[in-house]
Structure formats: structure tokens, C-alpha cells
Coordinates of C-alpha atoms and ligand atoms in Angstrom, one line a residue:
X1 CA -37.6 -164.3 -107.6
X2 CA -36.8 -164.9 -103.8
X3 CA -39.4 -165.7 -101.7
X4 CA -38.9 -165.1 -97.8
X5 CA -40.8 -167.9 -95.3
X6 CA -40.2 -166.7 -91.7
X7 CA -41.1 -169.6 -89.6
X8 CA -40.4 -171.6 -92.8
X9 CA -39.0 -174.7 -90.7
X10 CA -42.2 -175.8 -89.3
X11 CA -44.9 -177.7 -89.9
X12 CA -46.9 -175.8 -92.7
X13 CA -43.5 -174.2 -93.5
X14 CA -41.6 -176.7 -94.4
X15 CA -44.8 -178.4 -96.7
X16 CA -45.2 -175.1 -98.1
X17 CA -41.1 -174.8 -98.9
X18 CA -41.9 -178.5 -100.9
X19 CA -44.3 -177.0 -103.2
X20 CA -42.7 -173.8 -103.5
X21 CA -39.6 -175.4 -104.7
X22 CA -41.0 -177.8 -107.0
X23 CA -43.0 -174.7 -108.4
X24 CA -39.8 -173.6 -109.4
X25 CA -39.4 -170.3 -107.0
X26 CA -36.1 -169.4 -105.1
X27 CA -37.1 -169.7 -101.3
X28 CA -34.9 -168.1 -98.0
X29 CA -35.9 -169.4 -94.7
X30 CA -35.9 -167.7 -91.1
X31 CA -36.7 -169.6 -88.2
X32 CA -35.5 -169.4 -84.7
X33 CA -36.1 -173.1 -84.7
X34 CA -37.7 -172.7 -80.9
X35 CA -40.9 -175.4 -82.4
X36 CA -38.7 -177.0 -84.9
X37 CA -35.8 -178.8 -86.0
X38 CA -33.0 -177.6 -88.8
X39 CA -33.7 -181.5 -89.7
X40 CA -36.7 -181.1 -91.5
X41 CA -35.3 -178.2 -93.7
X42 CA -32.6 -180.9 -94.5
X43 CA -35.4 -183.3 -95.5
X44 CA -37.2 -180.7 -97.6
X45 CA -33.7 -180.3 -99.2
X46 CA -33.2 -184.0 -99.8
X47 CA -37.0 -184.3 -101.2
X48 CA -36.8 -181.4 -103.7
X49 CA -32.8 -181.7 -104.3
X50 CA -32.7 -178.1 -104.4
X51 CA -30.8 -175.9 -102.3
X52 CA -32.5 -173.3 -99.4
X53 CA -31.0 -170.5 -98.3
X54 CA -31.5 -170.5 -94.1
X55 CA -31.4 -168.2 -91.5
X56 CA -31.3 -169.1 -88.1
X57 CA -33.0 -165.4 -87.2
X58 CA -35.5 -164.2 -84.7
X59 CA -38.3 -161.9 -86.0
X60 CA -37.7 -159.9 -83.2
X61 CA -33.7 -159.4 -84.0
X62 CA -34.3 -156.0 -85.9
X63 CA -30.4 -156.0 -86.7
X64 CA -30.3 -159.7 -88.3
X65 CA -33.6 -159.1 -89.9
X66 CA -33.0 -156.6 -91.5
X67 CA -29.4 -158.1 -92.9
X68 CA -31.5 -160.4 -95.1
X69 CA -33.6 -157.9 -96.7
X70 CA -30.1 -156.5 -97.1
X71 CA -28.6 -159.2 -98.8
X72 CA -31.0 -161.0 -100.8
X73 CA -34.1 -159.4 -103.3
X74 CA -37.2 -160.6 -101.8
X75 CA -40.3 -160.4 -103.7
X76 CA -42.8 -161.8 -101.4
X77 CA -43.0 -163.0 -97.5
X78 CA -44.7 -165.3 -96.3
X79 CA -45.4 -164.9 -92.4
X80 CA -45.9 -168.1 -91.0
X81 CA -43.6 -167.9 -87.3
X82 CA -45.6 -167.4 -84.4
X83 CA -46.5 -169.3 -81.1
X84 CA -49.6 -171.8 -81.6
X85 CA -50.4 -173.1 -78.1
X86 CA -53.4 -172.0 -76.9
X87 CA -52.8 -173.2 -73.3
X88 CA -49.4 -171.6 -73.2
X89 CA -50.6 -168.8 -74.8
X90 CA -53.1 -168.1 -71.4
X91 CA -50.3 -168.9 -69.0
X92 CA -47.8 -166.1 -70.8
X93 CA -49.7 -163.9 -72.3
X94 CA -47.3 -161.5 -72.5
X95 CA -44.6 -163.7 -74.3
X96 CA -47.0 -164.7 -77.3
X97 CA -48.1 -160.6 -77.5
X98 CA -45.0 -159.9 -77.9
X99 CA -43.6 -162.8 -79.8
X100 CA -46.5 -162.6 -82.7
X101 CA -48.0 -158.6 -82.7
X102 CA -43.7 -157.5 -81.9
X103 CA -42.1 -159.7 -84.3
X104 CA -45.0 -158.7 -87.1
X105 CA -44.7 -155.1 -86.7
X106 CA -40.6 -155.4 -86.9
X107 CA -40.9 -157.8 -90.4
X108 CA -43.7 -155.3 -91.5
X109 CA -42.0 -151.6 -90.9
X110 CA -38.2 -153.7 -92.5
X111 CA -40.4 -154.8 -95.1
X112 CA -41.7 -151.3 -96.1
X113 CA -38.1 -149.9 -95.9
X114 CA -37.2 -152.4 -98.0
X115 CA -40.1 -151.9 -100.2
X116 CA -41.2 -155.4 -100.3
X117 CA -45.1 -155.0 -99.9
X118 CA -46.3 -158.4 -100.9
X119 CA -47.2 -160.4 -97.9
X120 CA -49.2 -163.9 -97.0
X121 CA -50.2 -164.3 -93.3
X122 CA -51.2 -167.2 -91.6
X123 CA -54.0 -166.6 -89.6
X124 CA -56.5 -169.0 -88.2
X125 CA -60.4 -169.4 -87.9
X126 CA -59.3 -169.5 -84.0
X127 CA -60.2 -165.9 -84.5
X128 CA -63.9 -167.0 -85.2
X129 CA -64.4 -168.1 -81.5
X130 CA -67.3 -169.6 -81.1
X131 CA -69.4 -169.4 -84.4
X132 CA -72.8 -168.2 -84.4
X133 CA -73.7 -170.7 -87.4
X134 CA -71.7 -173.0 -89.4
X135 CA -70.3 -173.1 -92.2
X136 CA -68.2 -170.3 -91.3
X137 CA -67.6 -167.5 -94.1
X138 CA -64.8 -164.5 -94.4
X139 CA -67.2 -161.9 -92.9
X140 CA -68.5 -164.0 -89.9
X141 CA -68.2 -162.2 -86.8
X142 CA -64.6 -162.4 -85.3
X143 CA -64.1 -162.9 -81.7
X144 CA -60.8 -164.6 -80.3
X145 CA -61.7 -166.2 -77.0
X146 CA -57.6 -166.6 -75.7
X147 CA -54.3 -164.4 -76.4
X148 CA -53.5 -166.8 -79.4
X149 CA -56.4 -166.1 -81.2
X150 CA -56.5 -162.2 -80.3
X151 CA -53.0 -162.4 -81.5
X152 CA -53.9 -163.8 -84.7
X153 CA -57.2 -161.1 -84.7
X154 CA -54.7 -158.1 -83.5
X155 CA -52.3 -158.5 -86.6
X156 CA -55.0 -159.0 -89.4
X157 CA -56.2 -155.7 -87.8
X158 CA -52.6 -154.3 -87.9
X159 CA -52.3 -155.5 -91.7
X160 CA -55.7 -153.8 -92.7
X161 CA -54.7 -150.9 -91.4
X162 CA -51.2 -150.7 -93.3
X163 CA -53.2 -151.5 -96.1
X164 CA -55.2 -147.9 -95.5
X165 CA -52.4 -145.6 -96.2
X166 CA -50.7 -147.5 -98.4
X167 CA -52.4 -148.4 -100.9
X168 CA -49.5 -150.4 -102.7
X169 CA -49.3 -153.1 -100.3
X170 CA -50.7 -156.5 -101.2
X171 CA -51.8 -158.9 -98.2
X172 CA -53.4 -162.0 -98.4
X173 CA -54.6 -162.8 -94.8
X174 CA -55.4 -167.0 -94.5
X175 CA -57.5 -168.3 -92.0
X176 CA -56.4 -172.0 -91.6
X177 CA -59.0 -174.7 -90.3
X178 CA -57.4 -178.0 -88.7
X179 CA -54.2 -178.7 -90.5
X180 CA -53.3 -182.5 -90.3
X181 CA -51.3 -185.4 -92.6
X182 CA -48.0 -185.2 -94.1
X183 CA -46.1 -185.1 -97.0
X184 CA -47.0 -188.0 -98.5
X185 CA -43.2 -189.2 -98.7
X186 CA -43.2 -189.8 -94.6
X187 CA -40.4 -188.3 -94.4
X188 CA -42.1 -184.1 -93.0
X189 CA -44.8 -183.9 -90.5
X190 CA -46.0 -182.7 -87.2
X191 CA -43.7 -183.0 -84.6
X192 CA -45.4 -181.3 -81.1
X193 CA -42.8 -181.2 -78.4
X194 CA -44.4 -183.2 -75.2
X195 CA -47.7 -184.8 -75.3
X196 CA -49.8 -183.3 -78.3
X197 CA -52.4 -180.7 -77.8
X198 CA -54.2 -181.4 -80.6
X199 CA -56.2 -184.4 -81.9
X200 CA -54.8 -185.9 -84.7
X201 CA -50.8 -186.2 -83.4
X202 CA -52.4 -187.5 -80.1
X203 CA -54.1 -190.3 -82.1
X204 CA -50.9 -191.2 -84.6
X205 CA -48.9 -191.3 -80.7
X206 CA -51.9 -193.9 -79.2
X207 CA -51.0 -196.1 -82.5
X208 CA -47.8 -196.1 -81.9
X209 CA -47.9 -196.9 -78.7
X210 CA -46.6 -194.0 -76.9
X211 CA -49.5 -193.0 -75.6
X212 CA -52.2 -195.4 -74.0
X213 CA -55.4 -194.3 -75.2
X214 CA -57.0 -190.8 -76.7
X215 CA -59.2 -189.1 -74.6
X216 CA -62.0 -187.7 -76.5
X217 CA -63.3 -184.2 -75.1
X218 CA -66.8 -184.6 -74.1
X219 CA -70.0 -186.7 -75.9
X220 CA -72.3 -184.6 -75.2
X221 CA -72.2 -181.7 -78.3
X222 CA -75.0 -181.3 -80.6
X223 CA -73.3 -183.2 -83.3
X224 CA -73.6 -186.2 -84.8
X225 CA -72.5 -188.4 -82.1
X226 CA -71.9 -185.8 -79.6
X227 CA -68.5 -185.4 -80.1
X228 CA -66.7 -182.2 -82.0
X229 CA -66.8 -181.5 -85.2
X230 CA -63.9 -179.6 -87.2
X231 CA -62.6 -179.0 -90.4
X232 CA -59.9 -181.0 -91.0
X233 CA -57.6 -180.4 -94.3
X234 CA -54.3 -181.6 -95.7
X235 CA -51.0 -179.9 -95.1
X236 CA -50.2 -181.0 -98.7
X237 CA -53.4 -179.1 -100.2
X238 CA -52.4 -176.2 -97.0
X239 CA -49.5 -175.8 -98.4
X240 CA -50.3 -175.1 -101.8
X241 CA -53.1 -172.8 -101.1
X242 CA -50.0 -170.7 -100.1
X243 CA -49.0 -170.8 -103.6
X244 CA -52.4 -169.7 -105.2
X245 CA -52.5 -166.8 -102.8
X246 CA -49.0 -166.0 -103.3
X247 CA -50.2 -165.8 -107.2
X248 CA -52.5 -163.1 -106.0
X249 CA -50.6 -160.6 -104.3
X250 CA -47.9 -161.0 -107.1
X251 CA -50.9 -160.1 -109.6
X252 CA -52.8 -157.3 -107.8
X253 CA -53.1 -155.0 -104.7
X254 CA -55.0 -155.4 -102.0
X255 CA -55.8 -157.0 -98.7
X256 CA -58.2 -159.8 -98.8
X257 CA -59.1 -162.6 -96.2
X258 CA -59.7 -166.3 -97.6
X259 CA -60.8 -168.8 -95.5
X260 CA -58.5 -172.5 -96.5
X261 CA -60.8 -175.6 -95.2
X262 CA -62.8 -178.3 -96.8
X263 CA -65.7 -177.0 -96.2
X264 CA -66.8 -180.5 -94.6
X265 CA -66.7 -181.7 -91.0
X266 CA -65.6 -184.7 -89.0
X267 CA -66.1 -185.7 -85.5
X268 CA -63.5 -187.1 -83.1
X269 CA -65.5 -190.3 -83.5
X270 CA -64.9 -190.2 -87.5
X271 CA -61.6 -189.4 -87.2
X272 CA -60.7 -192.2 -84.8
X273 CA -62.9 -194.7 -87.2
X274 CA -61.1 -193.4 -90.2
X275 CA -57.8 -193.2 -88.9
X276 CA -58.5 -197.0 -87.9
X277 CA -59.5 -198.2 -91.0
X278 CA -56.5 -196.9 -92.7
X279 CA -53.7 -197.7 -90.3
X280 CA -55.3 -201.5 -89.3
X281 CA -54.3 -200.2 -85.8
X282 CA -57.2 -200.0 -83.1
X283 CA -57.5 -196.7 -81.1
X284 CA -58.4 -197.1 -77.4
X285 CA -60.1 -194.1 -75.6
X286 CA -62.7 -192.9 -73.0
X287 CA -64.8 -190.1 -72.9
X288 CA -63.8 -187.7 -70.6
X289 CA -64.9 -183.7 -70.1
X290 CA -65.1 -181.2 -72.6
X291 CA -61.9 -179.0 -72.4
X292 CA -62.3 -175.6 -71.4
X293 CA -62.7 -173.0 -74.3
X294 CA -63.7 -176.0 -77.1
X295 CA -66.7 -175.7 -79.6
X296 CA -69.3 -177.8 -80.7
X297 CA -68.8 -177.0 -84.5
X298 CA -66.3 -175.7 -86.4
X299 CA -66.6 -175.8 -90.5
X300 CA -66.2 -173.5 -93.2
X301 CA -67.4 -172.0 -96.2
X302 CA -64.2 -172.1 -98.7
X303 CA -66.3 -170.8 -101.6
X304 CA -64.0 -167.4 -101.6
X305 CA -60.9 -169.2 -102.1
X306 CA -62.1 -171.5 -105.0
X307 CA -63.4 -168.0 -106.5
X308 CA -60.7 -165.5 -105.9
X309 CA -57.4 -168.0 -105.4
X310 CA -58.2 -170.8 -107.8
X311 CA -58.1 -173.1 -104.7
X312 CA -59.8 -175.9 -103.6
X313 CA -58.9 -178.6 -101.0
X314 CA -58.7 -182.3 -102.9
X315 CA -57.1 -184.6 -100.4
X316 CA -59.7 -186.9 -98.4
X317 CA -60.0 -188.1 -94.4
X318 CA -58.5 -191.1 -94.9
X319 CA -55.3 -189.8 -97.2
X320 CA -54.9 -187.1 -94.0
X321 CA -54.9 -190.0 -91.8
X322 CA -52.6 -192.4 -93.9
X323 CA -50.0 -189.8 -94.6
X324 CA -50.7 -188.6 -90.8
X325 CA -49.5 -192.6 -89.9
X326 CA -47.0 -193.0 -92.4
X327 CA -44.9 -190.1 -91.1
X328 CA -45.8 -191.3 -87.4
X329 CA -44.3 -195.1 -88.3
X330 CA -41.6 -194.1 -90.0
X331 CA -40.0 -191.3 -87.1
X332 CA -41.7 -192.8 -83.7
X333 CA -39.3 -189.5 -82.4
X334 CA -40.2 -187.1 -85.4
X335 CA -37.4 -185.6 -86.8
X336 CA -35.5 -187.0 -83.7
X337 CA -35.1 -189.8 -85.5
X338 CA -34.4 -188.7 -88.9
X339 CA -30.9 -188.8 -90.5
X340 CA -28.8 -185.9 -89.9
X341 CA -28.0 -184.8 -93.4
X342 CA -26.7 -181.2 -94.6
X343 CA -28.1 -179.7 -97.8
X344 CA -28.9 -176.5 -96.8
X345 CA -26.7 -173.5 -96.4
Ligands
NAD401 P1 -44.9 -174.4 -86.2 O1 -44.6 -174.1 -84.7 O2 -44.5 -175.7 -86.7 O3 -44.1 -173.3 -87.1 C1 -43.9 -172.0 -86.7 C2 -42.4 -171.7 -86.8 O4 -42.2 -170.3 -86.4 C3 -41.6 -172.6 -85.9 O5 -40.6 -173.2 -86.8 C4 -40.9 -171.6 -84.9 O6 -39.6 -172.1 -84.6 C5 -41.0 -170.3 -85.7 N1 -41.0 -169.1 -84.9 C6 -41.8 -168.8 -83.8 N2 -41.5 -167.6 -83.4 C7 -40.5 -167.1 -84.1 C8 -39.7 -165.9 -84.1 N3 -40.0 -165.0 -83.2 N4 -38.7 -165.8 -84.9 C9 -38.5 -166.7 -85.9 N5 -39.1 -167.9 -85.9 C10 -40.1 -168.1 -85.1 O7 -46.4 -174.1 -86.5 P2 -47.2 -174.4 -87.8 O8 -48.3 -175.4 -87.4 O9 -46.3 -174.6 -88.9 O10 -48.0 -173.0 -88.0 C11 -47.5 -171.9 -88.8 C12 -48.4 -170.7 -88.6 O11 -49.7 -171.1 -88.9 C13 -48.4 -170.2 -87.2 O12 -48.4 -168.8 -87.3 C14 -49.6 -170.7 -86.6 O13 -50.1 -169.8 -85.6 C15 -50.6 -170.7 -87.8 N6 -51.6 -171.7 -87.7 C16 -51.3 -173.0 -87.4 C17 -52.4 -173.9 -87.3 C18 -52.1 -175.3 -86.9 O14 -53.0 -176.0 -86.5 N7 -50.9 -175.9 -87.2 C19 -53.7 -173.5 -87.4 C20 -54.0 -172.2 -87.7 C21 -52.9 -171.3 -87.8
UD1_402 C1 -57.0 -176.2 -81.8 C2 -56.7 -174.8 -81.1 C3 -57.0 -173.7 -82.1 C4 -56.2 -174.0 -83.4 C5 -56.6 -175.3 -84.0 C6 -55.9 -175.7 -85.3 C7 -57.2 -175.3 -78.8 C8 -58.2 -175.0 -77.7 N1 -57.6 -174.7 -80.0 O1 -58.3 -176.2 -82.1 O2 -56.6 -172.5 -81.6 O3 -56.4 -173.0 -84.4 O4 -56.2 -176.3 -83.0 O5 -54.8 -176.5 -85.1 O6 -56.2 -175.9 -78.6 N2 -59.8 -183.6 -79.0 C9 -60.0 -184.7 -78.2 N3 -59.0 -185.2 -77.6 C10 -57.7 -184.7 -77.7 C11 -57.5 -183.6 -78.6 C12 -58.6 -183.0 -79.2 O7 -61.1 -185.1 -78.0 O8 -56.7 -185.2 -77.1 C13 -61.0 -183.0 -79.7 C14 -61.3 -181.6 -79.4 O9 -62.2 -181.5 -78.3 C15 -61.9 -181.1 -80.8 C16 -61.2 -181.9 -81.8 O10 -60.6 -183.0 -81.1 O11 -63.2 -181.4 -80.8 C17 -60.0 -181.2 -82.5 O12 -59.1 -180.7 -81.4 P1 -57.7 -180.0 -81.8 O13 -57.0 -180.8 -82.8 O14 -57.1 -179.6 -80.5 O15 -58.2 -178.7 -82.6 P2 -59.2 -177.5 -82.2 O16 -59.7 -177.7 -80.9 O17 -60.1 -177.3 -83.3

């Protein structure tokens, strides 16, 4: 039973290949490796000593694409390559339309020729916007407020609607809240090319010392201490919410939305604190404005998933900080500084 992970060499990828593996399933891997390194697949490799099949494929290579379906039986994708930055996803829009809504419509129509109609798609509660109450459930109103997000809310619209006429298709769309940590071995984790967008890298790069201080965005939310509030969860538990919802579209048809959170959020404030307490390092940082586009509050309801998928999110703040440290200490470079080993093939 071969299980196909496009984008399967980055960050939730490569977590999600881990448990996969371990679970005993035969994984293949595309990735065009533009946000990530062939290292980590190695790593993954040398964790799980099993072998993966990789192919060094774009999505939107129809040819090379299709060779796969061609030589391998795949029972289930799992459709985790796409562009993530929201900032460069408003300065070329165009690249991440065609990037995300292209590339899913070519893996979608070779997947139907193929007749391989089990799919798991990584969404994001991005496509939320800004929530009119909190927590956030499945059937909140959607509303992406930049061309990530409507990327992410244009393809679960595309999958609904294959689901309509064909009725034999199983999709199981996952709406992701603030992935952070890393495998606890610290040797797989985030590695953002330039100076991290996003909080928790940024604060691992201030303990290191390659970064001076965090800037936190704004004090002045209706939150707890005025600073943002978001649902933070474990790649590790992430990652193996893929497997519970790849369980379900093995099991029956449909498409179905879960949400994968804690259902519990932090502040920046927290976070820092937290992340202090765990690492012994202190975190300098002012307060400076809110960045465009944030939100005050951002948490959700995971009920649905605990329900439907058997899932539930165990792994607390302070193991998403350690293991969030731990891979930091031990590759200052991220996979840069890893050991260039070849287990893959
Ligand atoms: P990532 O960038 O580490 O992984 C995505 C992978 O897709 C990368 O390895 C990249 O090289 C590959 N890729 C991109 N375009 C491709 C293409 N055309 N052909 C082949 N490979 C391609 O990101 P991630 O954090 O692991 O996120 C995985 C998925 O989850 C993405 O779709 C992302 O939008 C979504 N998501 C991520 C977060 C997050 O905070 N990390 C939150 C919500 C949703
Ligand atoms: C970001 C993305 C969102 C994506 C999500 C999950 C943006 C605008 N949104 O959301 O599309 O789905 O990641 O990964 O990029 N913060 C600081 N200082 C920093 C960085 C962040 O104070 O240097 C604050 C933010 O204001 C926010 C919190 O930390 O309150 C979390 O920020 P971040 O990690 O960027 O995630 P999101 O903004 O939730």
C-alpha cells in the first residue's frame, strides 16, 4: 500500500513521512524542493531506517507526474506542496494561483485517470480570516483575506465540487492552526529561508542568537495581555492527524472538513514566557505595530476531529517549545548543517 506525499520534504511532510513509516505504510515522495532540502528526507531515512522512494517532480510537470502514477500503485495522496508565505503570496499573486489551484487541478485530473480517489489536503484556518467568534468550528464562515488563503479556500471549493459528480472520491480537507516544535529527536524541523515570518522560528533564532530580539506585533488586542492569541499545536501530534484521516478516506467516501488545533490559545507573551522557561535562555523584544492583515484571536473547536478521526492533539506548550529549541541548538543552519547522508533512492 503506497502512499504518495507531494510536498512530502517539508516541514509537516517530512513529520508526517516519520509516522507514516513507523505505521508501517510504503511512502513515495514528490517535491520540487524550492522550500526544502533533500537533507531532511535523508534524516527521515536515517530516523525510521526505512527506505523512501523520491521524486524530485513539480506538480505542475504533467509529463513527470504522471510517470509516477505510472510506475508505482498509489492508494492514497496526500497533498501537502504549495507556497505558504502570505507576504509573497500578495506581491505575486499570480505565481502562488498558479502554483497551488494549477498544480492541484493537474495532481487531481492524473489522479482520476489513474483512478486513485483517496486524497488528504492541507488546508489552513487562514481561510477563516478574521473570525466572527472564537473557538472556531468546521462551518464558521470562510473568508480568506490574501491570495494564500483564497488559494487554500479556492481548492477546498475545487475538491467539493469533484466530490459532486463523483461520488467515489474520498477527501479529507484539514484546516491546520499554528504548526510549531519538532520531532522530538532534533534532528527534523522548520527551516524558513531568510528571517522567519512566523513567531515561533523567529523566537528559537533570538535564542540562538541570530537574531537580536522578537518584535511582538502590537499590545493592544483584546486579549489577555493585549498581545495575539493563536492556536498553537505540535508537528508530531500534526503529523499524525494525517494518519487518522488517512484511516478515513481508506474506510469510506466522502469529503469532509476537520479542523486539527488544540482547541486552546496562547499569546505571544505566553509563548515567549514558556519558551523561556524551557530553554533557560531569555528572549529580548519590544512592542512594536500590529502587522497588517493579523487578528486578535485565533482558536479552534477540534471536537469534529476527536469525533469523526479518532484525533486529539496531546503534546503541551512547553514540549512544542523544547522540541522547537532542541532542533534550533542542534542545526543553528537547519538542515544546512546536517550531515549529508544518502538513504533515499
Ligand atoms: P513547506 O514549504 O515546508 O512544505 C511544502 C513543500 O511543497 C515544500 O517542500 C516545497 O518544496 C513543496 N512544493 C511547493 N510547490 C511545489 C510544486 N509545485 N511541486 C512540488 N513540490 C512543491 O510547508 P509546510 O509548512 O510543510 O506546509 C505544508 C502544507 O501545509 C502547505 O500546503 C501549507 O500551505 C499548509 N499549511 C502550512 C501551515 C504552516 O504554518 N506550516 C499552516 C497551514 C497550512
Ligand atoms: C501565519 C500566517 C497564516 C498561516 C499561519 C500558520 C500571516 C499573516 N499569516 O499566521 O496564513 O496559516 O501563520 O502558520 O503570516 N508575531 C509577532 N512577532 C513575529 C511573528 C509573529 O508578534 O515576529 C505574532 C503575530 O502577530 C501573531 C502570532 O505571533 O499574533 C503568531 O504569528 P505567526 O506565527 O506569523 O502566525 P499567524 O499570524 O497566526
Amino acid at each position: 500500500m503506497a502512499i504518495l506525499l507531494t510536498g512530502g520534504a517539508g516541514y509537516i511532510g517530512t513529520h508526517t513521512c516519520i509516522e507514516l513509516l513507523n505505521a508501517g505504510y510504503e511512502i513515495i515522495v514528490l517535491d520540487n524542493l524550492s522550500n526544502s532540502s533533500v537533507k531532511a528526507l535523508n534524516c527521515v531515512s536515517e530516523l525510521t531506517q526505512k527506505n523512501i522512494k523520491f521524486y524530485e517532480v513539480d506538480l505542475l510537470d504533467a509529463t513527470n507526474l504522471e510517470n509516477i502514477f505510472k510506475e508505482n500503485t498509489i492508494d492514497a495522496v496526500i497533498h501537502f506542496a504549495g507556497l505558504k508565505a502570505v507576504g509573497k503570496s500578495v506581491e505575486t499573486p499570480l505565481h502562488y494561483y498558479h502554483n497551488n489551484i494549477t498544480g492541484t487541478l493537474i495532481l487531481c485530473e492524473i489522479m482520476q485517470r489513474y483512478n486513485v480517489k483517496r486524497l488528504v489536503f492541507s488546508s489552513s484556518a487562514t481561510v477563516y480570516g478574521v473570525p466572527k467568534s472564537v473557538p472556531i468550528f468546521e462551518d464558521s464562515p470562510l473568508n480568506a483575506t490574501n491570495p494564500y488563503g483564497r488559494t487554500k479556500l479556492m481548492i477546498e471549493e475545487i475538491l467539493r465540487d469533484l466530490y459532486i459528480p463523483n461520488e467515489d472520491w474520498n477527501i479529507a480537507i484539514l484546516r491546520y492552526f499554528n504548526p510549531i516544535g519538532a520531532h522530538p529527536s532534533g534532528r527534523l524541523g522548520e527551516d524558513p529561508q531568510g528571517i522567519p515570518n512566523n513567531l515561533m522560528p523567529y523566537i528559537t533564532q533570538v535564542g540562538i542568537g541570530k537574531l537580536d530580539k522578537l518584535k511582538i506585533f502590537g499590545n493592544n488586542y483584546p486579549t489577555i495581555d493585549g498581545t495575539g492569541v493563536r492556536d498553537y499545536i505540535h508537528v508530531v501530534d500534526l503529523a499524525l492527524g494525517h494518519l487518522k484521516a488517512l484511516e478515513k478516506v481508506m474506510s469510506s467516501p466522502g469529503v469532509d472538513t476537520y479542523n486539527l488545533g488544540t482547541g486552546r490559545g496562547y499569546s505571544v507573551l505566553e509563548i515567549v514566557e514558556a519558551f523561556e522557561r524551557v530553554s533557560k535562555k531569555k528572549i529580548p523584544y519590544e512592542i512594536v505595530d500590529r502587522r497588517p492583515g493579523d487578528i486578535a484571536t485565533c482558536y479552534a473547536d477540534a471536537t469534529k476531529a476527536k469525533e469523526k478521526l479518532g484525533w486529539i492533539a496531546k503534546r503541551d506548550i512547553e514540549e512544542m517549545c523544547a522540541d522547537s529549541w532542541n532542533w534550533q541548538f542542534n542545526n543553528p543552519n537547519g538542515y544546512e548543517s546536517s550531515k549529508n547522508i544518502h538513504l533515499i533512492n
